[in-house]
Amino acid sequence: MRWKVHAVGILGVTALLAVACGGSSPSSGAATHSPSPSATGSKVAATNNAKLGQILVDDKGMTLYLFVADTGTASTCYTSCANVWPPLLTDGTPQAGTGVDASLLGTTTRTDGKVEVTYAGHPLYYFVKDKAPGDITGQGINGFGGLWWVVSPAGAAITTKAS
Protein backbone atom coordinates (compact mmCIF):
# COMPACT_ATOMS: atom_id res chain seq x y z
CA MET A 1 0.00 0.00 0.00
CA ARG A 2 2.88 2.40 0.82
CA TRP A 3 4.33 1.93 -2.64
CA LYS A 4 0.98 2.95 -4.18
CA VAL A 5 0.87 6.19 -2.15
CA HIS A 6 4.50 6.87 -3.07
CA ALA A 7 3.82 6.16 -6.77
CA VAL A 8 0.76 8.44 -6.79
CA GLY A 9 2.85 11.21 -5.18
CA ILE A 10 5.59 10.87 -7.79
CA LEU A 11 3.04 10.89 -10.63
CA GLY A 12 1.45 14.05 -9.21
CA VAL A 13 4.79 15.88 -8.97
CA THR A 14 5.73 14.72 -12.48
CA ALA A 15 2.42 15.99 -13.86
CA LEU A 16 2.89 19.38 -12.18
CA LEU A 17 6.41 19.69 -13.56
CA ALA A 18 5.22 18.76 -17.05
CA VAL A 19 2.52 21.42 -16.95
CA ALA A 20 4.86 24.06 -15.53
CA CYS A 21 7.70 23.37 -17.96
CA GLY A 22 5.83 22.25 -21.04
CA GLY A 23 4.22 24.24 -23.79
CA SER A 24 1.42 23.64 -26.17
CA SER A 25 3.75 23.48 -29.14
CA PRO A 26 7.44 22.99 -29.72
CA SER A 27 9.60 26.06 -30.14
CA SER A 28 12.20 26.38 -32.83
CA GLY A 29 14.13 28.85 -30.70
CA ALA A 30 14.01 31.40 -33.52
CA ALA A 31 12.44 34.76 -32.88
CA THR A 32 9.38 35.45 -34.95
CA HIS A 33 7.36 38.58 -35.52
CA SER A 34 4.16 38.10 -33.56
CA PRO A 35 1.94 41.02 -34.34
CA SER A 36 -0.57 42.02 -31.72
CA PRO A 37 -3.32 44.55 -32.06
CA SER A 38 -2.65 48.09 -30.91
CA ALA A 39 -5.12 49.50 -28.40
CA THR A 40 -4.80 52.95 -29.98
CA GLY A 41 -5.04 51.73 -33.55
CA SER A 42 -2.28 50.14 -35.58
CA LYS A 43 -0.05 52.64 -37.37
CA VAL A 44 0.79 52.31 -41.05
CA ALA A 45 3.58 54.41 -42.55
CA ALA A 46 5.63 54.60 -45.74
CA THR A 47 9.37 54.09 -45.83
CA ASN A 48 11.98 53.83 -48.54
CA ASN A 49 13.20 50.37 -49.44
CA ALA A 50 16.45 50.16 -51.44
CA LYS A 51 15.03 47.54 -53.85
CA LEU A 52 11.37 48.54 -54.16
CA GLY A 53 11.19 52.26 -53.40
CA GLN A 54 8.41 53.54 -51.11
CA ILE A 55 6.61 50.71 -49.28
CA LEU A 56 4.09 50.38 -46.45
CA VAL A 57 5.30 49.31 -43.01
CA ASP A 58 3.90 49.10 -39.49
CA ASP A 59 5.07 51.24 -36.57
CA LYS A 60 8.09 48.95 -36.06
CA GLY A 61 9.14 49.18 -39.71
CA MET A 62 7.94 45.68 -40.61
CA THR A 63 6.87 45.31 -44.25
CA LEU A 64 3.17 44.98 -45.10
CA TYR A 65 1.83 42.82 -47.93
CA LEU A 66 -1.40 42.32 -49.85
CA PHE A 67 -2.79 39.02 -51.13
CA VAL A 68 -4.16 39.10 -54.68
CA ALA A 69 -6.60 36.27 -53.90
CA ASP A 70 -8.49 38.48 -51.42
CA THR A 71 -11.80 39.72 -52.78
CA GLY A 72 -12.49 43.34 -51.91
CA THR A 73 -11.81 44.00 -48.24
CA ALA A 74 -12.62 40.40 -47.22
CA SER A 75 -9.63 38.35 -46.13
CA THR A 76 -9.30 34.83 -47.51
CA CYS A 77 -6.17 34.01 -45.46
CA TYR A 78 -6.96 31.89 -42.40
CA THR A 79 -5.54 28.91 -40.46
CA SER A 80 -2.26 27.72 -42.01
CA CYS A 81 -2.20 30.72 -44.35
CA ALA A 82 -2.49 33.15 -41.42
CA ASN A 83 0.34 31.31 -39.64
CA VAL A 84 2.64 32.20 -42.55
CA TRP A 85 1.00 35.54 -43.40
CA PRO A 86 -0.27 37.02 -40.09
CA PRO A 87 -2.82 39.81 -40.57
CA LEU A 88 -2.17 43.34 -39.32
CA LEU A 89 -4.74 43.56 -36.52
CA THR A 90 -6.03 46.59 -34.65
CA ASP A 91 -8.16 47.31 -31.60
CA GLY A 92 -8.78 50.91 -32.63
CA THR A 93 -8.93 53.15 -35.66
CA PRO A 94 -5.82 52.62 -37.82
CA GLN A 95 -3.43 55.57 -37.73
CA ALA A 96 -1.76 57.08 -40.80
CA GLY A 97 1.96 57.63 -40.41
CA THR A 98 4.36 59.51 -42.63
CA GLY A 99 3.64 59.14 -46.35
CA VAL A 100 0.30 57.35 -45.91
CA ASP A 101 -3.06 58.62 -47.16
CA ALA A 102 -5.39 58.37 -44.15
CA SER A 103 -8.42 58.17 -46.46
CA LEU A 104 -7.12 54.83 -47.80
CA LEU A 105 -6.93 53.23 -44.33
CA GLY A 106 -9.82 51.07 -43.20
CA THR A 107 -10.68 47.84 -41.43
CA THR A 108 -12.40 44.55 -42.09
CA THR A 109 -13.74 42.07 -39.56
CA ARG A 110 -12.27 38.59 -39.91
CA THR A 111 -14.33 35.43 -39.42
CA ASP A 112 -12.79 35.04 -35.94
CA GLY A 113 -14.11 38.49 -34.96
CA LYS A 114 -10.69 40.17 -34.99
CA VAL A 115 -10.31 43.44 -36.87
CA GLU A 116 -7.75 43.60 -39.69
CA VAL A 117 -6.34 46.81 -41.15
CA THR A 118 -6.98 47.47 -44.84
CA TYR A 119 -5.33 49.94 -47.20
CA ALA A 120 -6.98 50.99 -50.46
CA GLY A 121 -9.40 48.12 -49.89
CA HIS A 122 -6.70 45.46 -49.42
CA PRO A 123 -6.34 43.55 -46.12
CA LEU A 124 -2.74 43.92 -44.88
CA TYR A 125 -0.42 41.11 -43.79
CA TYR A 126 3.07 40.41 -42.49
CA PHE A 127 5.32 37.60 -43.73
CA VAL A 128 6.59 35.29 -41.00
CA LYS A 129 10.10 35.08 -42.54
CA ASP A 130 10.60 38.85 -42.41
CA LYS A 131 12.73 39.14 -39.27
CA ALA A 132 13.90 42.76 -39.34
CA PRO A 133 12.46 46.11 -40.39
CA GLY A 134 12.67 46.50 -44.16
CA ASP A 135 12.89 42.77 -44.92
CA ILE A 136 10.91 41.93 -48.09
CA THR A 137 11.43 38.16 -48.25
CA GLY A 138 7.73 37.59 -49.03
CA GLN A 139 7.79 39.71 -52.19
CA GLY A 140 6.28 37.88 -55.17
CA ILE A 141 5.68 34.59 -53.38
CA ASN A 142 2.95 32.43 -54.89
CA GLY A 143 1.26 30.59 -52.06
CA PHE A 144 -2.13 29.74 -50.58
CA GLY A 145 -3.85 30.33 -53.90
CA GLY A 146 -2.33 33.60 -55.02
CA LEU A 147 0.56 36.02 -55.20
CA TRP A 148 1.78 38.18 -52.31
CA TRP A 149 3.11 41.67 -52.97
CA VAL A 150 4.48 44.53 -50.92
CA VAL A 151 2.08 47.50 -50.89
CA SER A 152 2.91 50.98 -52.20
CA PRO A 153 1.71 54.19 -50.49
CA ALA A 154 -0.73 54.56 -53.42
CA GLY A 155 -2.33 51.27 -52.30
CA ALA A 156 -1.18 49.23 -55.29
CA ALA A 157 0.79 46.00 -55.35
CA ILE A 158 4.47 46.55 -56.10
CA THR A 159 5.09 43.75 -58.60
CA THR A 160 8.83 44.26 -59.00
CA LYS A 161 10.64 41.09 -57.97
CA ALA A 162 13.15 41.55 -55.15
CA SER A 163 16.38 40.06 -56.45
JSON list of C-alpha atoms in Angstrom, two decimals:
[
{"chain": "A", "resi": 1, "resn": "MET", "atom": "CA", "xyz": [0.00, 0.00, 0.00]},
{"chain": "A", "resi": 2, "resn": "ARG", "atom": "CA", "xyz": [2.88, 2.40, 0.82]},
{"chain": "A", "resi": 3, "resn": "TRP", "atom": "CA", "xyz": [4.33, 1.93, -2.64]},
{"chain": "A", "resi": 4, "resn": "LYS", "atom": "CA", "xyz": [0.98, 2.95, -4.18]},
{"chain": "A", "resi": 5, "resn": "VAL", "atom": "CA", "xyz": [0.87, 6.19, -2.15]},
{"chain": "A", "resi": 6, "resn": "HIS", "atom": "CA", "xyz": [4.50, 6.87, -3.07]},
{"chain": "A", "resi": 7, "resn": "ALA", "atom": "CA", "xyz": [3.82, 6.16, -6.77]},
{"chain": "A", "resi": 8, "resn": "VAL", "atom": "CA", "xyz": [0.76, 8.44, -6.79]},
{"chain": "A", "resi": 9, "resn": "GLY", "atom": "CA", "xyz": [2.85, 11.21, -5.18]},
{"chain": "A", "resi": 10, "resn": "ILE", "atom": "CA", "xyz": [5.59, 10.87, -7.79]},
{"chain": "A", "resi": 11, "resn": "LEU", "atom": "CA", "xyz": [3.04, 10.89, -10.63]},
{"chain": "A", "resi": 12, "resn": "GLY", "atom": "CA", "xyz": [1.45, 14.05, -9.21]},
{"chain": "A", "resi": 13, "resn": "VAL", "atom": "CA", "xyz": [4.79, 15.88, -8.97]},
{"chain": "A", "resi": 14, "resn": "THR", "atom": "CA", "xyz": [5.73, 14.72, -12.48]},
{"chain": "A", "resi": 15, "resn": "ALA", "atom": "CA", "xyz": [2.42, 15.99, -13.86]},
{"chain": "A", "resi": 16, "resn": "LEU", "atom": "CA", "xyz": [2.89, 19.38, -12.18]},
{"chain": "A", "resi": 17, "resn": "LEU", "atom": "CA", "xyz": [6.41, 19.69, -13.56]},
{"chain": "A", "resi": 18, "resn": "ALA", "atom": "CA", "xyz": [5.22, 18.76, -17.05]},
{"chain": "A", "resi": 19, "resn": "VAL", "atom": "CA", "xyz": [2.52, 21.42, -16.95]},
{"chain": "A", "resi": 20, "resn": "ALA", "atom": "CA", "xyz": [4.86, 24.06, -15.53]},
{"chain": "A", "resi": 21, "resn": "CYS", "atom": "CA", "xyz": [7.70, 23.37, -17.96]},
{"chain": "A", "resi": 22, "resn": "GLY", "atom": "CA", "xyz": [5.83, 22.25, -21.04]},
{"chain": "A", "resi": 23, "resn": "GLY", "atom": "CA", "xyz": [4.22, 24.24, -23.79]},
{"chain": "A", "resi": 24, "resn": "SER", "atom": "CA", "xyz": [1.42, 23.64, -26.17]},
{"chain": "A", "resi": 25, "resn": "SER", "atom": "CA", "xyz": [3.75, 23.48, -29.14]},
{"chain": "A", "resi": 26, "resn": "PRO", "atom": "CA", "xyz": [7.44, 22.99, -29.72]},
{"chain": "A", "resi": 27, "resn": "SER", "atom": "CA", "xyz": [9.60, 26.06, -30.14]},
{"chain": "A", "resi": 28, "resn": "SER", "atom": "CA", "xyz": [12.20, 26.38, -32.83]},
{"chain": "A", "resi": 29, "resn": "GLY", "atom": "CA", "xyz": [14.13, 28.85, -30.70]},
{"chain": "A", "resi": 30, "resn": "ALA", "atom": "CA", "xyz": [14.01, 31.40, -33.52]},
{"chain": "A", "resi": 31, "resn": "ALA", "atom": "CA", "xyz": [12.44, 34.76, -32.88]},
{"chain": "A", "resi": 32, "resn": "THR", "atom": "CA", "xyz": [9.38, 35.45, -34.95]},
{"chain": "A", "resi": 33, "resn": "HIS", "atom": "CA", "xyz": [7.36, 38.58, -35.52]},
{"chain": "A", "resi": 34, "resn": "SER", "atom": "CA", "xyz": [4.16, 38.10, -33.56]},
{"chain": "A", "resi": 35, "resn": "PRO", "atom": "CA", "xyz": [1.94, 41.02, -34.34]},
{"chain": "A", "resi": 36, "resn": "SER", "atom": "CA", "xyz": [-0.57, 42.02, -31.72]},
{"chain": "A", "resi": 37, "resn": "PRO", "atom": "CA", "xyz": [-3.32, 44.55, -32.06]},
{"chain": "A", "resi": 38, "resn": "SER", "atom": "CA", "xyz": [-2.65, 48.09, -30.91]},
{"chain": "A", "resi": 39, "resn": "ALA", "atom": "CA", "xyz": [-5.12, 49.50, -28.40]},
{"chain": "A", "resi": 40, "resn": "THR", "atom": "CA", "xyz": [-4.80, 52.95, -29.98]},
{"chain": "A", "resi": 41, "resn": "GLY", "atom": "CA", "xyz": [-5.04, 51.73, -33.55]},
{"chain": "A", "resi": 42, "resn": "SER", "atom": "CA", "xyz": [-2.28, 50.14, -35.58]},
{"chain": "A", "resi": 43, "resn": "LYS", "atom": "CA", "xyz": [-0.05, 52.64, -37.37]},
{"chain": "A", "resi": 44, "resn": "VAL", "atom": "CA", "xyz": [0.79, 52.31, -41.05]},
{"chain": "A", "resi": 45, "resn": "ALA", "atom": "CA", "xyz": [3.58, 54.41, -42.55]},
{"chain": "A", "resi": 46, "resn": "ALA", "atom": "CA", "xyz": [5.63, 54.60, -45.74]},
{"chain": "A", "resi": 47, "resn": "THR", "atom": "CA", "xyz": [9.37, 54.09, -45.83]},
{"chain": "A", "resi": 48, "resn": "ASN", "atom": "CA", "xyz": [11.98, 53.83, -48.54]},
{"chain": "A", "resi": 49, "resn": "ASN", "atom": "CA", "xyz": [13.20, 50.37, -49.44]},
{"chain": "A", "resi": 50, "resn": "ALA", "atom": "CA", "xyz": [16.45, 50.16, -51.44]},
{"chain": "A", "resi": 51, "resn": "LYS", "atom": "CA", "xyz": [15.03, 47.54, -53.85]},
{"chain": "A", "resi": 52, "resn": "LEU", "atom": "CA", "xyz": [11.37, 48.54, -54.16]},
{"chain": "A", "resi": 53, "resn": "GLY", "atom": "CA", "xyz": [11.19, 52.26, -53.40]},
{"chain": "A", "resi": 54, "resn": "GLN", "atom": "CA", "xyz": [8.41, 53.54, -51.11]},
{"chain": "A", "resi": 55, "resn": "ILE", "atom": "CA", "xyz": [6.61, 50.71, -49.28]},
{"chain": "A", "resi": 56, "resn": "LEU", "atom": "CA", "xyz": [4.09, 50.38, -46.45]},
{"chain": "A", "resi": 57, "resn": "VAL", "atom": "CA", "xyz": [5.30, 49.31, -43.01]},
{"chain": "A", "resi": 58, "resn": "ASP", "atom": "CA", "xyz": [3.90, 49.10, -39.49]},
{"chain": "A", "resi": 59, "resn": "ASP", "atom": "CA", "xyz": [5.07, 51.24, -36.57]},
{"chain": "A", "resi": 60, "resn": "LYS", "atom": "CA", "xyz": [8.09, 48.95, -36.06]},
{"chain": "A", "resi": 61, "resn": "GLY", "atom": "CA", "xyz": [9.14, 49.18, -39.71]},
{"chain": "A", "resi": 62, "resn": "MET", "atom": "CA", "xyz": [7.94, 45.68, -40.61]},
{"chain": "A", "resi": 63, "resn": "THR", "atom": "CA", "xyz": [6.87, 45.31, -44.25]},
{"chain": "A", "resi": 64, "resn": "LEU", "atom": "CA", "xyz": [3.17, 44.98, -45.10]},
{"chain": "A", "resi": 65, "resn": "TYR", "atom": "CA", "xyz": [1.83, 42.82, -47.93]},
{"chain": "A", "resi": 66, "resn": "LEU", "atom": "CA", "xyz": [-1.40, 42.32, -49.85]},
{"chain": "A", "resi": 67, "resn": "PHE", "atom": "CA", "xyz": [-2.79, 39.02, -51.13]},
{"chain": "A", "resi": 68, "resn": "VAL", "atom": "CA", "xyz": [-4.16, 39.10, -54.68]},
{"chain": "A", "resi": 69, "resn": "ALA", "atom": "CA", "xyz": [-6.60, 36.27, -53.90]},
{"chain": "A", "resi": 70, "resn": "ASP", "atom": "CA", "xyz": [-8.49, 38.48, -51.42]},
{"chain": "A", "resi": 71, "resn": "THR", "atom": "CA", "xyz": [-11.80, 39.72, -52.78]},
{"chain": "A", "resi": 72, "resn": "GLY", "atom": "CA", "xyz": [-12.49, 43.34, -51.91]},
{"chain": "A", "resi": 73, "resn": "THR", "atom": "CA", "xyz": [-11.81, 44.00, -48.24]},
{"chain": "A", "resi": 74, "resn": "ALA", "atom": "CA", "xyz": [-12.62, 40.40, -47.22]},
{"chain": "A", "resi": 75, "resn": "SER", "atom": "CA", "xyz": [-9.63, 38.35, -46.13]},
{"chain": "A", "resi": 76, "resn": "THR", "atom": "CA", "xyz": [-9.30, 34.83, -47.51]},
{"chain": "A", "resi": 77, "resn": "CYS", "atom": "CA", "xyz": [-6.17, 34.01, -45.46]},
{"chain": "A", "resi": 78, "resn": "TYR", "atom": "CA", "xyz": [-6.96, 31.89, -42.40]},
{"chain": "A", "resi": 79, "resn": "THR", "atom": "CA", "xyz": [-5.54, 28.91, -40.46]},
{"chain": "A", "resi": 80, "resn": "SER", "atom": "CA", "xyz": [-2.26, 27.72, -42.01]},
{"chain": "A", "resi": 81, "resn": "CYS", "atom": "CA", "xyz": [-2.20, 30.72, -44.35]},
{"chain": "A", "resi": 82, "resn": "ALA", "atom": "CA", "xyz": [-2.49, 33.15, -41.42]},
{"chain": "A", "resi": 83, "resn": "ASN", "atom": "CA", "xyz": [0.34, 31.31, -39.64]},
{"chain": "A", "resi": 84, "resn": "VAL", "atom": "CA", "xyz": [2.64, 32.20, -42.55]},
{"chain": "A", "resi": 85, "resn": "TRP", "atom": "CA", "xyz": [1.00, 35.54, -43.40]},
{"chain": "A", "resi": 86, "resn": "PRO", "atom": "CA", "xyz": [-0.27, 37.02, -40.09]},
{"chain": "A", "resi": 87, "resn": "PRO", "atom": "CA", "xyz": [-2.82, 39.81, -40.57]},
{"chain": "A", "resi": 88, "resn": "LEU", "atom": "CA", "xyz": [-2.17, 43.34, -39.32]},
{"chain": "A", "resi": 89, "resn": "LEU", "atom": "CA", "xyz": [-4.74, 43.56, -36.52]},
{"chain": "A", "resi": 90, "resn": "THR", "atom": "CA", "xyz": [-6.03, 46.59, -34.65]},
{"chain": "A", "resi": 91, "resn": "ASP", "atom": "CA", "xyz": [-8.16, 47.31, -31.60]},
{"chain": "A", "resi": 92, "resn": "GLY", "atom": "CA", "xyz": [-8.78, 50.91, -32.63]},
{"chain": "A", "resi": 93, "resn": "THR", "atom": "CA", "xyz": [-8.93, 53.15, -35.66]},
{"chain": "A", "resi": 94, "resn": "PRO", "atom": "CA", "xyz": [-5.82, 52.62, -37.82]},
{"chain": "A", "resi": 95, "resn": "GLN", "atom": "CA", "xyz": [-3.43, 55.57, -37.73]},
{"chain": "A", "resi": 96, "resn": "ALA", "atom": "CA", "xyz": [-1.76, 57.08, -40.80]},
{"chain": "A", "resi": 97, "resn": "GLY", "atom": "CA", "xyz": [1.96, 57.63, -40.41]},
{"chain": "A", "resi": 98, "resn": "THR", "atom": "CA", "xyz": [4.36, 59.51, -42.63]},
{"chain": "A", "resi": 99, "resn": "GLY", "atom": "CA", "xyz": [3.64, 59.14, -46.35]},
{"chain": "A", "resi": 100, "resn": "VAL", "atom": "CA", "xyz": [0.30, 57.35, -45.91]},
{"chain": "A", "resi": 101, "resn": "ASP", "atom": "CA", "xyz": [-3.06, 58.62, -47.16]},
{"chain": "A", "resi": 102, "resn": "ALA", "atom": "CA", "xyz": [-5.39, 58.37, -44.15]},
{"chain": "A", "resi": 103, "resn": "SER", "atom": "CA", "xyz": [-8.42, 58.17, -46.46]},
{"chain": "A", "resi": 104, "resn": "LEU", "atom": "CA", "xyz": [-7.12, 54.83, -47.80]},
{"chain": "A", "resi": 105, "resn": "LEU", "atom": "CA", "xyz": [-6.93, 53.23, -44.33]},
{"chain": "A", "resi": 106, "resn": "GLY", "atom": "CA", "xyz": [-9.82, 51.07, -43.20]},
{"chain": "A", "resi": 107, "resn": "THR", "atom": "CA", "xyz": [-10.68, 47.84, -41.43]},
{"chain": "A", "resi": 108, "resn": "THR", "atom": "CA", "xyz": [-12.40, 44.55, -42.09]},
{"chain": "A", "resi": 109, "resn": "THR", "atom": "CA", "xyz": [-13.74, 42.07, -39.56]},
{"chain": "A", "resi": 110, "resn": "ARG", "atom": "CA", "xyz": [-12.27, 38.59, -39.91]},
{"chain": "A", "resi": 111, "resn": "THR", "atom": "CA", "xyz": [-14.33, 35.43, -39.42]},
{"chain": "A", "resi": 112, "resn": "ASP", "atom": "CA", "xyz": [-12.79, 35.04, -35.94]},
{"chain": "A", "resi": 113, "resn": "GLY", "atom": "CA", "xyz": [-14.11, 38.49, -34.96]},
{"chain": "A", "resi": 114, "resn": "LYS", "atom": "CA", "xyz": [-10.69, 40.17, -34.99]},
{"chain": "A", "resi": 115, "resn": "VAL", "atom": "CA", "xyz": [-10.31, 43.44, -36.87]},
{"chain": "A", "resi": 116, "resn": "GLU", "atom": "CA", "xyz": [-7.75, 43.60, -39.69]},
{"chain": "A", "resi": 117, "resn": "VAL", "atom": "CA", "xyz": [-6.34, 46.81, -41.15]},
{"chain": "A", "resi": 118, "resn": "THR", "atom": "CA", "xyz": [-6.98, 47.47, -44.84]},
{"chain": "A", "resi": 119, "resn": "TYR", "atom": "CA", "xyz": [-5.33, 49.94, -47.20]},
{"chain": "A", "resi": 120, "resn": "ALA", "atom": "CA", "xyz": [-6.98, 50.99, -50.46]},
{"chain": "A", "resi": 121, "resn": "GLY", "atom": "CA", "xyz": [-9.40, 48.12, -49.89]},
{"chain": "A", "resi": 122, "resn": "HIS", "atom": "CA", "xyz": [-6.70, 45.46, -49.42]},
{"chain": "A", "resi": 123, "resn": "PRO", "atom": "CA", "xyz": [-6.34, 43.55, -46.12]},
{"chain": "A", "resi": 124, "resn": "LEU", "atom": "CA", "xyz": [-2.74, 43.92, -44.88]},
{"chain": "A", "resi": 125, "resn": "TYR", "atom": "CA", "xyz": [-0.42, 41.11, -43.79]},
{"chain": "A", "resi": 126, "resn": "TYR", "atom": "CA", "xyz": [3.07, 40.41, -42.49]},
{"chain": "A", "resi": 127, "resn": "PHE", "atom": "CA", "xyz": [5.32, 37.60, -43.73]},
{"chain": "A", "resi": 128, "resn": "VAL", "atom": "CA", "xyz": [6.59, 35.29, -41.00]},
{"chain": "A", "resi": 129, "resn": "LYS", "atom": "CA", "xyz": [10.10, 35.08, -42.54]},
{"chain": "A", "resi": 130, "resn": "ASP", "atom": "CA", "xyz": [10.60, 38.85, -42.41]},
{"chain": "A", "resi": 131, "resn": "LYS", "atom": "CA", "xyz": [12.73, 39.14, -39.27]},
{"chain": "A", "resi": 132, "resn": "ALA", "atom": "CA", "xyz": [13.90, 42.76, -39.34]},
{"chain": "A", "resi": 133, "resn": "PRO", "atom": "CA", "xyz": [12.46, 46.11, -40.39]},
{"chain": "A", "resi": 134, "resn": "GLY", "atom": "CA", "xyz": [12.67, 46.50, -44.16]},
{"chain": "A", "resi": 135, "resn": "ASP", "atom": "CA", "xyz": [12.89, 42.77, -44.92]},
{"chain": "A", "resi": 136, "resn": "ILE", "atom": "CA", "xyz": [10.91, 41.93, -48.09]},
{"chain": "A", "resi": 137, "resn": "THR", "atom": "CA", "xyz": [11.43, 38.16, -48.25]},
{"chain": "A", "resi": 138, "resn": "GLY", "atom": "CA", "xyz": [7.73, 37.59, -49.03]},
{"chain": "A", "resi": 139, "resn": "GLN", "atom": "CA", "xyz": [7.79, 39.71, -52.19]},
{"chain": "A", "resi": 140, "resn": "GLY", "atom": "CA", "xyz": [6.28, 37.88, -55.17]},
{"chain": "A", "resi": 141, "resn": "ILE", "atom": "CA", "xyz": [5.68, 34.59, -53.38]},
{"chain": "A", "resi": 142, "resn": "ASN", "atom": "CA", "xyz": [2.95, 32.43, -54.89]},
{"chain": "A", "resi": 143, "resn": "GLY", "atom": "CA", "xyz": [1.26, 30.59, -52.06]},
{"chain": "A", "resi": 144, "resn": "PHE", "atom": "CA", "xyz": [-2.13, 29.74, -50.58]},
{"chain": "A", "resi": 145, "resn": "GLY", "atom": "CA", "xyz": [-3.85, 30.33, -53.90]},
{"chain": "A", "resi": 146, "resn": "GLY", "atom": "CA", "xyz": [-2.33, 33.60, -55.02]},
{"chain": "A", "resi": 147, "resn": "LEU", "atom": "CA", "xyz": [0.56, 36.02, -55.20]},
{"chain": "A", "resi": 148, "resn": "TRP", "atom": "CA", "xyz": [1.78, 38.18, -52.31]},
{"chain": "A", "resi": 149, "resn": "TRP", "atom": "CA", "xyz": [3.11, 41.67, -52.97]},
{"chain": "A", "resi": 150, "resn": "VAL", "atom": "CA", "xyz": [4.48, 44.53, -50.92]},
{"chain": "A", "resi": 151, "resn": "VAL", "atom": "CA", "xyz": [2.08, 47.50, -50.89]},
{"chain": "A", "resi": 152, "resn": "SER", "atom": "CA", "xyz": [2.91, 50.98, -52.20]},
{"chain": "A", "resi": 153, "resn": "PRO", "atom": "CA", "xyz": [1.71, 54.19, -50.49]},
{"chain": "A", "resi": 154, "resn": "ALA", "atom": "CA", "xyz": [-0.73, 54.56, -53.42]},
{"chain": "A", "resi": 155, "resn": "GLY", "atom": "CA", "xyz": [-2.33, 51.27, -52.30]},
{"chain": "A", "resi": 156, "resn": "ALA", "atom": "CA", "xyz": [-1.18, 49.23, -55.29]},
{"chain": "A", "resi": 157, "resn": "ALA", "atom": "CA", "xyz": [0.79, 46.00, -55.35]},
{"chain": "A", "resi": 158, "resn": "ILE", "atom": "CA", "xyz": [4.47, 46.55, -56.10]},
{"chain": "A", "resi": 159, "resn": "THR", "atom": "CA", "xyz": [5.09, 43.75, -58.60]},
{"chain": "A", "resi": 160, "resn": "THR", "atom": "CA", "xyz": [8.83, 44.26, -59.00]},
{"chain": "A", "resi": 161, "resn": "LYS", "atom": "CA", "xyz": [10.64, 41.09, -57.97]},
{"chain": "A", "resi": 162, "resn": "ALA", "atom": "CA", "xyz": [13.15, 41.55, -55.15]},
{"chain": "A", "resi": 163, "resn": "SER", "atom": "CA", "xyz": [16.38, 40.06, -56.45]}
]
